[in-house]
Tab-separated table of C-alpha atoms in Angstrom:
chain	number	residue	atom	x	y	z
A	879	MET	CA	-28.737	19.319	-18.533
A	880	THR	CA	-25.028	18.727	-18.893
A	881	ASP	CA	-22.418	20.090	-21.230
A	882	PRO	CA	-21.857	18.028	-24.402
A	883	ALA	CA	-18.312	17.143	-23.464
A	884	GLY	CA	-19.487	15.442	-20.298
A	885	SER	CA	-16.794	17.194	-18.307
A	886	GLY	CA	-18.608	16.911	-14.998
A	887	THR	CA	-19.992	20.450	-15.007
A	888	GLY	CA	-23.220	21.745	-16.460
A	889	SER	CA	-26.121	24.133	-16.251
A	890	VAL	CA	-28.672	23.796	-13.471
A	891	ALA	CA	-31.601	21.568	-14.261
A	892	VAL	CA	-34.961	23.297	-13.969
A	893	GLY	CA	-37.141	22.310	-11.011
A	894	ARG	CA	-36.539	19.653	-8.418
A	895	ALA	CA	-37.308	16.530	-10.437
A	896	PRO	CA	-35.122	13.805	-8.868
A	897	LEU	CA	-33.098	11.475	-11.083
A	898	THR	CA	-34.308	8.033	-12.013
A	899	ALA	CA	-32.172	4.908	-11.680
A	900	ALA	CA	-31.565	4.925	-15.450
A	901	GLU	CA	-30.385	8.549	-15.389
A	902	VAL	CA	-28.053	7.802	-12.461
A	903	ALA	CA	-26.587	4.790	-14.309
A	904	GLU	CA	-26.146	6.908	-17.448
A	905	ARG	CA	-24.166	9.532	-15.536
A	906	HIS	CA	-22.005	6.867	-13.906
A	907	ALA	CA	-21.234	5.499	-17.368
A	908	ARG	CA	-20.230	8.983	-18.572
A	909	GLY	CA	-17.896	9.435	-15.585
A	910	GLU	CA	-20.072	12.141	-14.009
A	911	ALA	CA	-19.970	10.653	-10.500
A	912	ASN	CA	-18.277	12.207	-7.488
A	913	VAL	CA	-15.239	9.932	-7.729
A	914	ILE	CA	-11.927	11.490	-6.708
A	915	ALA	CA	-8.570	9.757	-6.757
A	916	ALA	CA	-7.615	10.093	-3.093
A	917	ARG	CA	-3.966	11.009	-2.545
A	918	THR	CA	-2.988	11.482	1.065
A	919	SER	CA	0.762	11.328	0.498
A	920	ARG	CA	3.442	10.204	-1.940
A	921	SER	CA	3.041	6.842	-3.662
A	922	PHE	CA	5.169	3.843	-2.643
A	923	GLY	CA	7.258	4.290	-5.795
A	924	GLU	CA	7.941	7.952	-5.017
A	925	ILE	CA	8.872	7.074	-1.423
A	926	PHE	CA	11.289	4.399	-2.665
A	927	ARG	CA	12.928	6.703	-5.217
A	928	ALA	CA	13.296	9.559	-2.725
A	929	ASN	CA	15.061	7.367	-0.156
A	930	ALA	CA	17.050	5.045	-2.454
A	931	PHE	CA	18.313	7.453	-5.118
A	932	THR	CA	20.450	9.690	-2.930
A	933	ARG	CA	23.941	11.034	-3.520
A	934	VAL	CA	25.634	8.860	-0.882
A	935	ASN	CA	23.862	5.742	-2.160
A	936	GLY	CA	24.959	6.594	-5.702
A	937	ILE	CA	28.614	6.811	-4.630
A	938	TYR	CA	28.450	3.492	-2.793
A	939	LEU	CA	26.627	1.803	-5.680
A	940	VAL	CA	29.391	2.754	-8.135
A	941	MET	CA	32.041	1.465	-5.735
A	942	LEU	CA	30.039	-1.729	-5.152
A	943	LEU	CA	29.729	-2.437	-8.875
A	944	LEU	CA	33.469	-1.928	-9.303
A	945	ILE	CA	34.347	-4.336	-6.500
A	946	LEU	CA	31.819	-6.930	-7.661
A	947	GLY	CA	33.442	-6.800	-11.109
A	948	THR	CA	36.698	-8.001	-9.565
A	949	GLY	CA	35.093	-11.106	-8.065
A	950	TYR	CA	36.049	-10.226	-4.470
A	951	PHE	CA	32.511	-10.254	-3.138
A	952	ILE	CA	33.466	-10.102	0.541
A	953	ASP	CA	35.056	-6.706	-0.064
A	954	GLY	CA	31.640	-5.445	-1.164
A	955	LEU	CA	29.947	-5.811	2.225
A	956	PHE	CA	29.950	-2.037	2.552
A	957	GLY	CA	27.088	-2.178	0.030
A	958	LEU	CA	24.793	-3.101	2.913
A	959	LEU	CA	24.979	0.555	3.909
A	960	ILE	CA	22.909	1.336	0.792
A	961	ILE	CA	20.093	-0.801	2.194
A	962	VAL	CA	20.389	0.711	5.676
A	963	ASN	CA	20.342	4.278	4.337
A	964	SER	CA	17.254	3.567	2.247
A	965	VAL	CA	15.261	1.534	4.756
A	966	VAL	CA	15.492	3.991	7.672
A	967	GLY	CA	13.514	6.678	5.842
A	968	MET	CA	11.270	4.358	3.834
A	969	VAL	CA	9.902	2.477	6.840
A	970	GLN	CA	8.732	5.686	8.525
A	971	GLU	CA	7.176	7.197	5.391
A	972	VAL	CA	5.337	3.971	4.491
A	973	ARG	CA	4.003	3.730	8.060
A	974	ALA	CA	2.782	7.327	7.890
A	975	LYS	CA	1.217	6.779	4.465
A	976	ARG	CA	-0.775	3.740	5.626
A	977	THR	CA	-2.004	5.612	8.698
A	978	LEU	CA	-3.109	8.602	6.610
A	979	ASP	CA	-4.873	6.324	4.118
A	980	ARG	CA	-6.827	4.687	6.956
A	981	LEU	CA	-7.748	8.084	8.399
A	982	ALA	CA	-8.964	9.252	4.981
A	983	LEU	CA	-11.310	6.270	4.767
A	984	LEU	CA	-12.665	6.836	8.271
A	985	SER	CA	-13.505	10.482	7.582
A	986	LYS	CA	-15.995	9.750	4.804
A	987	ALA	CA	-19.625	10.399	5.735
A	988	PRO	CA	-22.604	9.264	3.614
A	989	ALA	CA	-24.678	11.758	1.628
A	990	ARG	CA	-28.499	11.986	1.505
A	991	VAL	CA	-29.892	12.251	-2.016
A	992	GLU	CA	-33.426	12.512	-3.308
A	993	ARG	CA	-34.138	10.294	-6.287
A	994	ALA	CA	-37.217	8.992	-8.067
A	995	THR	CA	-37.361	6.030	-5.666
A	996	GLY	CA	-37.203	8.297	-2.594
A	997	VAL	CA	-34.582	9.661	-0.216
A	998	ALA	CA	-31.544	7.406	0.261
A	999	GLU	CA	-28.158	7.523	1.974
A	1000	VAL	CA	-25.308	6.794	-0.433
A	1001	ASP	CA	-21.531	7.055	-0.374
A	1002	VAL	CA	-20.283	10.442	-1.522
A	1003	GLU	CA	-18.718	8.695	-4.535
A	1004	GLN	CA	-22.223	7.645	-5.632
A	1005	VAL	CA	-23.469	11.239	-5.957
A	1006	VAL	CA	-23.810	12.109	-9.652
A	1007	LEU	CA	-24.266	15.283	-11.665
A	1008	ASP	CA	-27.792	16.801	-11.319
A	1009	ASP	CA	-28.518	14.773	-8.170
A	1010	VAL	CA	-30.741	16.479	-5.578
A	1011	VAL	CA	-28.701	16.450	-2.362
A	1012	LEU	CA	-30.264	17.047	1.064
A	1013	VAL	CA	-28.196	18.650	3.822
A	1014	ALA	CA	-28.858	19.837	7.366
A	1015	ALA	CA	-26.955	21.512	10.200
A	1016	GLY	CA	-23.559	19.891	10.759
A	1017	ASP	CA	-23.301	18.337	7.275
A	1018	GLN	CA	-20.462	19.015	4.887
A	1019	ILE	CA	-21.346	19.987	1.322
A	1020	PRO	CA	-20.041	17.013	-0.753
A	1021	VAL	CA	-20.306	18.571	-4.244
A	1022	ASP	CA	-20.833	21.975	-5.840
A	1023	GLY	CA	-24.454	22.901	-6.454
A	1024	VAL	CA	-27.244	25.450	-6.559
A	1025	VAL	CA	-29.825	25.704	-3.762
A	1026	LEU	CA	-33.327	24.611	-4.814
A	1027	ASP	CA	-35.084	25.295	-1.513
A	1028	ALA	CA	-33.909	26.216	1.978
A	1029	THR	CA	-35.180	26.642	5.520
A	1030	GLY	CA	-33.094	28.951	7.705
A	1031	PHE	CA	-30.111	27.744	5.678
A	1032	GLU	CA	-26.687	29.149	6.645
A	1033	VAL	CA	-23.361	27.967	5.257
A	1034	ASP	CA	-19.941	28.161	6.900
A	1035	GLU	CA	-17.362	28.688	4.129
A	1036	SER	CA	-14.433	29.440	6.456
A	1037	LEU	CA	-12.420	26.432	5.244
A	1038	LEU	CA	-12.568	27.772	1.682
A	1039	THR	CA	-12.574	31.542	2.037
A	1040	GLY	CA	-11.335	32.180	5.584
A	1041	GLU	CA	-14.501	34.153	6.330
A	1042	SER	CA	-15.676	33.135	9.801
A	1043	GLU	CA	-19.237	34.534	9.534
A	1044	PRO	CA	-21.828	32.077	8.139
A	1045	VAL	CA	-23.554	33.043	4.891
A	1046	LEU	CA	-27.350	33.067	4.602
A	1047	ALA	CA	-27.912	30.931	1.499
A	1048	GLY	CA	-31.285	31.224	-0.192
A	1049	VAL	CA	-32.715	29.703	-3.363
A	1050	GLY	CA	-30.272	30.069	-6.262
A	1051	TYR	CA	-27.183	30.397	-4.045
A	1052	GLU	CA	-24.134	28.604	-5.507
A	1053	LEU	CA	-22.722	26.203	-2.937
A	1054	LYS	CA	-19.089	25.077	-2.964
A	1055	SER	CA	-18.001	21.646	-1.801
A	1056	GLY	CA	-15.994	21.622	1.409
A	1057	SER	CA	-18.209	24.157	3.202
A	1058	PHE	CA	-20.378	23.208	6.195
A	1059	VAL	CA	-24.019	23.769	7.038
A	1060	ALA	CA	-24.108	26.072	10.065
A	1061	ALA	CA	-27.882	26.138	10.502
A	1062	GLY	CA	-31.125	25.049	8.907
A	1063	SER	CA	-31.555	22.613	6.032
A	1064	ALA	CA	-31.686	22.724	2.247
A	1065	ALA	CA	-31.902	20.771	-0.969
A	1066	PHE	CA	-29.545	21.592	-3.823
A	1067	ARG	CA	-28.819	20.252	-7.274
A	1068	ALA	CA	-25.263	19.075	-7.998
A	1069	THR	CA	-23.599	21.126	-10.745
A	1070	ALA	CA	-19.985	19.921	-10.409
A	1071	VAL	CA	-18.757	16.592	-9.054
A	1072	GLY	CA	-15.522	14.659	-8.651
A	1073	GLU	CA	-12.342	16.435	-9.690
A	1074	HIS	CA	-14.370	19.336	-11.120
A	1075	ALA	CA	-15.776	20.291	-7.700
A	1076	PHE	CA	-14.245	23.296	-5.945
A	1077	ALA	CA	-12.883	21.408	-2.915
A	1078	ALA	CA	-11.267	18.743	-5.118
A	1079	ARG	CA	-9.519	21.373	-7.254
A	1080	LEU	CA	-8.367	23.215	-4.139
A	1081	ALA	CA	-7.101	19.992	-2.504
A	1082	LYS	CA	-5.222	19.012	-5.657
A	1083	GLU	CA	-3.327	22.303	-5.668
A	1084	ALA	CA	-2.589	22.113	-1.943
A	1085	SER	CA	-1.520	18.450	-1.903
A	1086	GLU	CA	1.420	18.812	-4.278
A	1087	PHE	CA	4.385	17.354	-2.399
A	1088	ARG	CA	7.176	19.738	-1.539
A	1089	LYS	CA	10.380	18.363	-0.119
A	1090	PRO	CA	10.623	19.604	3.475
A	1091	SER	CA	13.448	21.977	4.266
A	1092	SER	CA	16.210	20.497	6.412
A	1093	GLN	CA	19.373	22.389	7.262
A	1094	LEU	CA	21.044	19.173	8.434
A	1095	ARG	CA	20.380	17.361	5.166
A	1096	ALA	CA	21.271	20.428	3.120
A	1097	GLY	CA	24.620	20.668	4.937
A	1098	ILE	CA	25.329	16.954	4.475
A	1099	ASP	CA	24.447	17.151	0.768
A	1100	GLN	CA	26.835	20.075	0.390
A	1101	ILE	CA	29.634	18.052	2.013
A	1102	LEU	CA	28.867	15.061	-0.223
A	1103	LYS	CA	28.932	17.303	-3.289
A	1104	TYR	CA	32.489	18.420	-2.471
A	1105	VAL	CA	33.463	14.836	-1.658
A	1106	THR	CA	32.121	13.643	-5.017
A	1107	TRP	CA	34.286	16.133	-6.891
A	1108	ALA	CA	37.289	15.151	-4.799
A	1109	LEU	CA	36.759	11.439	-5.472
A	1110	ILE	CA	37.405	11.817	-9.208
A	1111	PRO	CA	41.057	12.997	-9.066
A	1112	VAL	CA	41.780	10.790	-6.038
A	1113	GLY	CA	40.392	7.760	-7.864
A	1114	VAL	CA	42.390	8.482	-11.007
A	1115	LEU	CA	45.641	8.977	-9.063
A	1116	THR	CA	45.025	5.809	-7.040
A	1117	ILE	CA	44.376	3.595	-10.057
A	1118	VAL	CA	47.398	5.021	-11.917
A	1119	ASN	CA	49.605	4.432	-8.888
A	1120	GLN	CA	48.358	0.862	-8.471
A	1121	ILE	CA	48.805	-0.148	-12.109
A	1122	TRP	CA	51.907	1.749	-13.205
A	1123	GLY	CA	53.587	2.408	-9.883
A	1124	HIS	CA	53.216	-1.045	-8.309
A	1125	ALA	CA	52.518	-3.121	-11.425
A	1126	GLU	CA	49.324	-4.545	-9.912
A	1127	ASP	CA	46.787	-6.396	-12.059
A	1128	TRP	CA	43.513	-4.549	-12.674
A	1129	ARG	CA	41.562	-6.508	-10.045
A	1130	ASN	CA	43.920	-5.586	-7.218
A	1131	ALA	CA	44.120	-2.032	-8.589
A	1132	VAL	CA	40.334	-1.683	-8.388
A	1133	ARG	CA	40.353	-3.130	-4.854
A	1134	GLY	CA	42.927	-0.542	-3.862
A	1135	LEU	CA	40.859	2.188	-5.484
A	1136	VAL	CA	37.721	1.196	-3.570
A	1137	ALA	CA	39.654	0.822	-0.321
A	1138	ALA	CA	40.995	4.360	-0.724
A	1139	VAL	CA	37.754	6.018	-1.831
A	1140	VAL	CA	35.128	4.441	0.470
A	1141	PRO	CA	36.586	5.884	3.722
A	1142	MET	CA	36.427	9.353	2.155
A	1143	VAL	CA	32.613	9.228	2.175
A	1144	PRO	CA	31.253	10.513	5.523
A	1145	GLU	CA	28.881	7.572	5.890
A	1146	GLY	CA	28.954	7.771	9.672
A	1147	LEU	CA	27.621	11.335	9.550
A	1148	VAL	CA	24.792	10.371	7.184
A	1149	LEU	CA	23.859	7.227	9.098
A	1150	MET	CA	23.947	8.785	12.558
A	1151	THR	CA	21.815	11.714	11.402
A	1152	SER	CA	19.179	9.325	10.017
A	1153	VAL	CA	19.302	7.144	13.150
A	1154	ALA	CA	18.956	10.160	15.455
A	1155	MET	CA	15.902	11.353	13.502
A	1156	ALA	CA	14.430	7.831	13.496
A	1157	VAL	CA	14.818	7.575	17.277
A	1158	GLY	CA	12.967	10.895	17.632
A	1159	VAL	CA	10.170	9.596	15.385
A	1160	ILE	CA	9.837	6.447	17.510
A	1161	ARG	CA	9.609	8.479	20.716
A	1162	LEU	CA	6.943	10.730	19.196
A	1163	GLY	CA	5.086	7.653	17.945
A	1164	ARG	CA	4.803	6.377	21.505
A	1165	ARG	CA	2.925	9.593	22.274
A	1166	ASN	CA	0.519	8.982	19.359
A	1167	CYS	CA	2.184	11.586	17.129
A	1168	LEU	CA	2.406	10.788	13.413
A	1169	VAL	CA	5.554	11.966	11.579
A	1170	GLN	CA	5.449	11.804	7.774
A	1171	ASP	CA	9.097	12.596	7.061
A	1172	LEU	CA	12.253	12.350	9.174
A	1173	PRO	CA	13.286	16.044	8.815
A	1174	ALA	CA	10.090	16.947	10.691
A	1175	ILE	CA	12.018	16.142	13.872
A	1176	GLU	CA	14.514	18.861	13.031
A	1177	GLN	CA	11.722	21.335	12.278
A	1178	LEU	CA	10.013	20.504	15.581
A	1179	ALA	CA	13.248	21.239	17.455
A	1180	ARG	CA	13.157	24.786	16.047
A	1181	VAL	CA	9.555	25.501	17.099
A	1182	ASP	CA	9.046	28.228	19.706
A	1183	VAL	CA	5.252	28.670	19.567
A	1184	VAL	CA	2.513	26.156	18.730
A	1185	CYS	CA	-0.797	27.621	17.504
A	1186	THR	CA	-3.896	25.429	17.702
A	1187	ASP	CA	-7.230	25.795	15.970
A	1188	LYS	CA	-10.806	25.267	17.141
A	1189	THR	CA	-12.114	22.010	18.636
A	1190	GLY	CA	-12.310	19.237	16.067
A	1191	THR	CA	-9.244	20.276	14.065
A	1192	LEU	CA	-6.502	19.024	16.368
A	1193	THR	CA	-8.713	17.478	19.032
A	1194	GLU	CA	-11.401	14.807	19.156
A	1195	ASP	CA	-14.563	15.747	17.264
A	1196	GLY	CA	-16.959	15.303	20.178
A	1197	MET	CA	-18.179	16.908	23.412
A	1198	ARG	CA	-19.397	15.815	26.830
A	1199	VAL	CA	-21.609	17.645	29.346
A	1200	GLY	CA	-19.430	18.411	32.341
A	1201	SER	CA	-22.067	19.825	34.692
A	1202	VAL	CA	-25.456	21.559	34.777
A	1203	GLU	CA	-25.822	24.666	36.964
A	1204	PRO	CA	-29.474	25.219	38.029
A	1205	LEU	CA	-30.692	28.824	38.388
A	1206	GLY	CA	-33.604	28.555	40.790
A	1207	VAL	CA	-35.295	25.689	38.930
A	1208	ALA	CA	-35.869	22.126	40.127
A	1209	ASP	CA	-33.374	19.610	38.752
A	1210	ASP	CA	-36.071	17.351	37.305
A	1211	ARG	CA	-37.488	20.249	35.254
A	1212	ILE	CA	-34.015	20.990	33.887
A	1213	GLU	CA	-33.533	17.393	32.744
A	1214	ALA	CA	-36.991	17.397	31.110
A	1215	ALA	CA	-36.316	20.697	29.301
A	1216	LEU	CA	-32.912	19.535	28.051
A	1217	ALA	CA	-34.448	16.259	26.854
A	1218	ALA	CA	-37.141	18.190	24.975
A	1219	ILE	CA	-34.590	20.484	23.313
A	1220	GLY	CA	-32.358	17.587	22.285
A	1221	ARG	CA	-35.118	15.340	20.964
A	1222	ALA	CA	-36.736	18.163	18.997
A	1223	GLU	CA	-33.712	18.244	16.680
A	1224	GLY	CA	-34.191	16.067	13.616
A	1225	LYS	CA	-30.447	15.796	13.151
A	1226	PRO	CA	-28.647	16.806	16.375
A	1227	ASN	CA	-25.269	18.508	16.089
A	1228	ALA	CA	-22.355	17.814	18.443
A	1229	SER	CA	-23.772	20.022	21.208
A	1230	MET	CA	-27.208	18.416	21.027
A	1231	ALA	CA	-25.679	14.940	20.897
A	1232	ALA	CA	-23.837	15.720	24.140
A	1233	ILE	CA	-27.070	16.910	25.752
A	1234	LEU	CA	-28.950	13.783	24.642
A	1235	GLU	CA	-26.170	11.583	26.024
A	1236	HIS	CA	-26.368	13.467	29.331
A	1237	VAL	CA	-30.141	13.236	29.807
A	1238	GLY	CA	-30.347	9.623	28.652
A	1239	THR	CA	-33.912	8.323	28.890
A	1240	ALA	CA	-35.247	11.155	31.055
A	1241	PRO	CA	-38.887	12.148	30.267
A	1242	ALA	CA	-39.174	15.257	28.091
A	1243	LEU	CA	-41.537	18.211	28.113
A	1244	ALA	CA	-44.037	18.426	25.260
A	1245	VAL	CA	-42.734	20.566	22.355
A	1246	GLN	CA	-45.224	22.902	20.692
A	1247	THR	CA	-42.908	25.109	18.589
A	1248	SER	CA	-39.176	25.019	17.927
A	1249	VAL	CA	-36.614	27.481	16.511
A	1250	ALA	CA	-33.481	26.061	14.847
A	1251	PHE	CA	-30.070	27.150	16.092
A	1252	SER	CA	-28.388	29.917	14.107
A	1253	SER	CA	-24.836	31.201	14.426
A	1254	ALA	CA	-26.154	34.731	13.886
A	1255	ARG	CA	-28.654	34.454	16.777
A	1256	LYS	CA	-26.437	32.151	18.826
A	1257	TRP	CA	-29.454	30.445	20.357
A	1258	ALA	CA	-32.105	27.815	19.699
A	1259	ALA	CA	-35.447	27.338	21.428
């Protein structure tokens, strides 16, 4: 059952009756699919406006238009500085945006849903309201939902709540998208999808762009602000002196005005600051470090302590078996036991995947009974 407005949220359907193809198509038509407009960074238009519409570019653009109005186009070559100022920042931000967009696509994992035709793997965007979603240890919850049945089901909600201890989630527990399955398996019915899901709402609030703080840029903007106010009286005095003092025609008067005003703008300071930051970005790029905005170089120079999180956040999401230390047991028995433990898992997590890679095709012991891993017990058998 869904709400009449079709807002993407609704009451929990009774039972575990999976959706038919017609019901899935109907929900897609109503916009009740798990489709989220991905936004990893600013749009190309926002990047262009942020780098092109600056105070120094505005000053040079006014001077350029004045000089072009006189017909002396060669005198307007300083207008190329507008392009240089804009391109330096734009190139880096566009490069970072494309990299982040590719990473966002790579991080998408398929979801397992139970429908009238059976269990199928679909893209997370294909999950619709009231779908029965199947999850197991290591999976991420793709949409909000209510647990229909569970087997030793524990959920890690640390990314959402900050609570490090897994939660034992039984039938009727309300799951939030963005949490992870720490142990066991479960089936739940989707109650909120797309932009109405908890993780999507949280990401939308967190992804609002805030201009990074830069003391260098703030100082330069302050200088340019004073220069802008000084340009007005200087420009007026210059044009008056050219026309009434030296009886110049208006074209030569404007040329004199531009020639007097342009050197007052500290373009060298602006350009060298941008170039210095760009060089730092290039050097970091050679070390596989992605910089989204040039002022990040300045912020990095002020860092005293770097704090890192658990494996998989800032490091590669994978493990390898370094060595096996036998404790009075023959090596062949160890390999057979490890192979049995690894192959008994229906959906091995990262640790089990590392064990399976280590044992390869080694023969396994026969498994009679198994106990799933739990973060509370901290063991599996």
